[in-house]
XYZ file of C-alpha atoms in Angstrom:
169
model
C -3.803 -40.877 -40.079
C -2.609 -37.702 -41.713
C -1.131 -35.012 -39.523
C 0.733 -31.775 -39.557
C 3.722 -30.631 -37.535
C 5.019 -27.163 -36.984
C 8.473 -26.680 -35.581
C 9.741 -23.477 -34.021
C 13.322 -22.797 -33.120
C 15.473 -19.918 -32.063
C 17.844 -19.370 -34.889
C 18.698 -15.870 -33.759
C 21.306 -15.976 -30.989
C 20.287 -12.493 -29.668
C 16.705 -13.697 -29.183
C 17.984 -16.631 -27.116
C 20.147 -14.281 -25.017
C 17.173 -11.936 -24.461
C 14.934 -14.793 -23.394
C 17.625 -16.019 -21.001
C 17.814 -12.506 -19.509
C 14.034 -12.394 -19.056
C 14.030 -15.848 -17.468
C 16.806 -14.804 -15.072
C 14.969 -11.586 -14.208
C 11.820 -13.591 -13.497
C 13.744 -15.601 -10.917
C 14.810 -12.444 -9.076
C 12.357 -9.552 -9.352
C 13.867 -7.645 -6.409
C 14.531 -4.426 -8.393
C 10.975 -4.433 -9.746
C 9.452 -5.259 -6.342
C 11.524 -2.474 -4.762
C 10.202 0.045 -7.316
C 6.619 -1.167 -6.813
C 7.090 -0.828 -3.046
C 8.089 2.813 -3.477
C 4.930 3.467 -5.518
C 2.740 1.871 -2.837
C 4.475 3.625 0.074
C 4.156 6.999 -1.674
C 0.468 6.317 -2.339
C -0.226 5.425 1.293
C 1.647 8.470 2.571
C -0.246 10.741 0.167
C -3.573 9.295 1.351
C -2.630 9.969 4.985
C -1.051 13.407 4.555
C -3.048 14.958 1.715
C -6.077 13.294 0.134
C -7.770 11.306 2.938
C -9.238 9.114 0.196
C -8.941 5.318 0.219
C -7.367 3.370 -2.669
C -10.837 2.876 -4.204
C -11.424 6.641 -4.321
C -13.808 6.829 -1.350
C -13.333 9.758 1.050
C -12.618 8.860 4.661
C -14.931 9.969 7.450
C -13.266 13.033 8.946
C -11.876 12.601 12.449
C -13.094 14.721 15.355
C -9.620 16.251 15.667
C -9.470 17.228 11.979
C -13.030 18.543 12.144
C -12.275 20.620 15.243
C -8.765 21.862 14.495
C -8.331 21.288 10.764
C -5.712 19.338 8.904
C -5.914 15.852 7.463
C -7.440 12.916 9.336
C -4.844 10.409 10.687
C -2.090 13.015 10.494
C -2.017 14.740 13.884
C 1.606 13.788 14.634
C 2.781 12.376 11.296
C 3.873 9.128 12.959
C 1.597 6.900 10.884
C 2.754 8.395 7.577
C 6.414 8.120 8.619
C 5.937 4.496 9.654
C 4.842 3.233 6.216
C 7.619 1.087 4.736
C 8.115 -1.556 2.094
C 9.967 -4.862 2.331
C 10.717 -6.223 -1.145
C 12.198 -9.593 -1.956
C 12.750 -11.435 -5.230
C 9.046 -12.311 -5.725
C 6.882 -9.891 -3.753
C 6.769 -6.676 -1.786
C 5.094 -6.113 1.568
C 3.941 -2.608 2.487
C 2.703 -1.601 5.918
C 3.305 -0.065 9.305
C 4.605 -1.508 12.560
C 2.555 0.880 14.720
C 0.160 -0.888 17.069
C -2.784 1.287 15.970
C -2.111 1.059 12.221
C -4.437 -1.897 11.713
C -7.262 -0.214 13.597
C -7.195 2.731 11.207
C -6.819 0.506 8.127
C -9.715 -1.837 9.019
C -11.762 0.102 11.586
C -12.680 -1.185 15.037
C -15.184 -1.059 17.863
C -13.642 -0.444 21.272
C -15.660 -1.596 24.271
C -14.887 -1.081 27.956
C -13.451 -3.841 30.087
C -15.538 -2.615 33.028
C -19.204 -1.634 33.330
C -18.310 2.016 33.924
C -17.554 2.659 30.271
C -14.700 4.197 28.355
C -13.283 7.402 29.777
C -11.174 9.679 27.596
C -10.503 13.263 26.648
C -11.493 14.544 23.202
C -9.163 16.612 21.049
C -10.917 19.781 22.259
C -10.259 18.908 25.928
C -13.776 17.711 26.739
C -13.861 14.656 29.038
C -16.361 11.949 28.103
C -17.499 8.506 29.239
C -19.136 6.302 26.609
C -20.289 2.719 26.243
C -18.201 2.092 23.125
C -16.258 3.894 20.442
C -16.453 3.046 16.761
C -13.358 3.911 14.777
C -14.343 3.926 11.104
C -12.320 2.182 8.432
C -9.878 4.601 6.796
C -7.914 2.408 4.392
C -4.590 3.955 3.460
C -2.931 0.741 2.237
C -3.968 -0.705 -1.086
C -3.564 -0.102 -4.793
C -5.377 2.787 -6.450
C -6.132 2.918 -10.165
C -3.243 5.346 -10.712
C -0.861 3.112 -8.734
C -2.017 0.065 -10.716
C -1.121 1.946 -13.918
C 2.265 2.981 -12.474
C 2.970 -0.640 -11.510
C 2.026 -1.834 -15.007
C 4.347 0.795 -16.524
C 7.178 -0.236 -14.181
C 6.687 -3.898 -15.075
C 6.635 -3.259 -18.816
C 9.648 -0.970 -18.462
C 11.547 -3.543 -16.431
C 11.122 -6.321 -18.966
C 11.480 -4.023 -21.990
C 14.727 -2.781 -20.515
C 15.981 -6.345 -20.433
C 15.149 -6.824 -24.087
C 16.883 -3.567 -24.940
C 19.954 -4.629 -22.944
C 19.232 -2.041 -20.268
C 17.697 -2.722 -16.845
C 18.685 -5.791 -14.862
């Protein structure tokens, strides 16, 4: 049976060195993950403090406090925005908050009373109310927007291009 063979080899020593650098960088992406974490933290903080728009571009329902007194939703004290951090390692980055209520705002929730009397609380305007349940709407602040996705792609290309150019490690 007739056949054909093609053989490729690295005759250029610099190409072999560059590929070794890329392979080594792929084993430890900590610098890239750290940079991506900063992009994602900045995006989450901007959503909380300025835009009140989720990563998909959908505006959040305005909170009663923001409606009554002004200012951005989820930013009465600034604690949530200040709590957003990133934890990079050599293969991934985790971004989030350690505040107990952070998940409720990210995903939304329905709060029901433990007793038959209902939920008693004071509104931001000082009015006291008793209700059967409270629905906290989803106001996603964590995620990757289109602009952040582009920034991450640019960082990734820059990281690996820098290796080929003898720059970034």
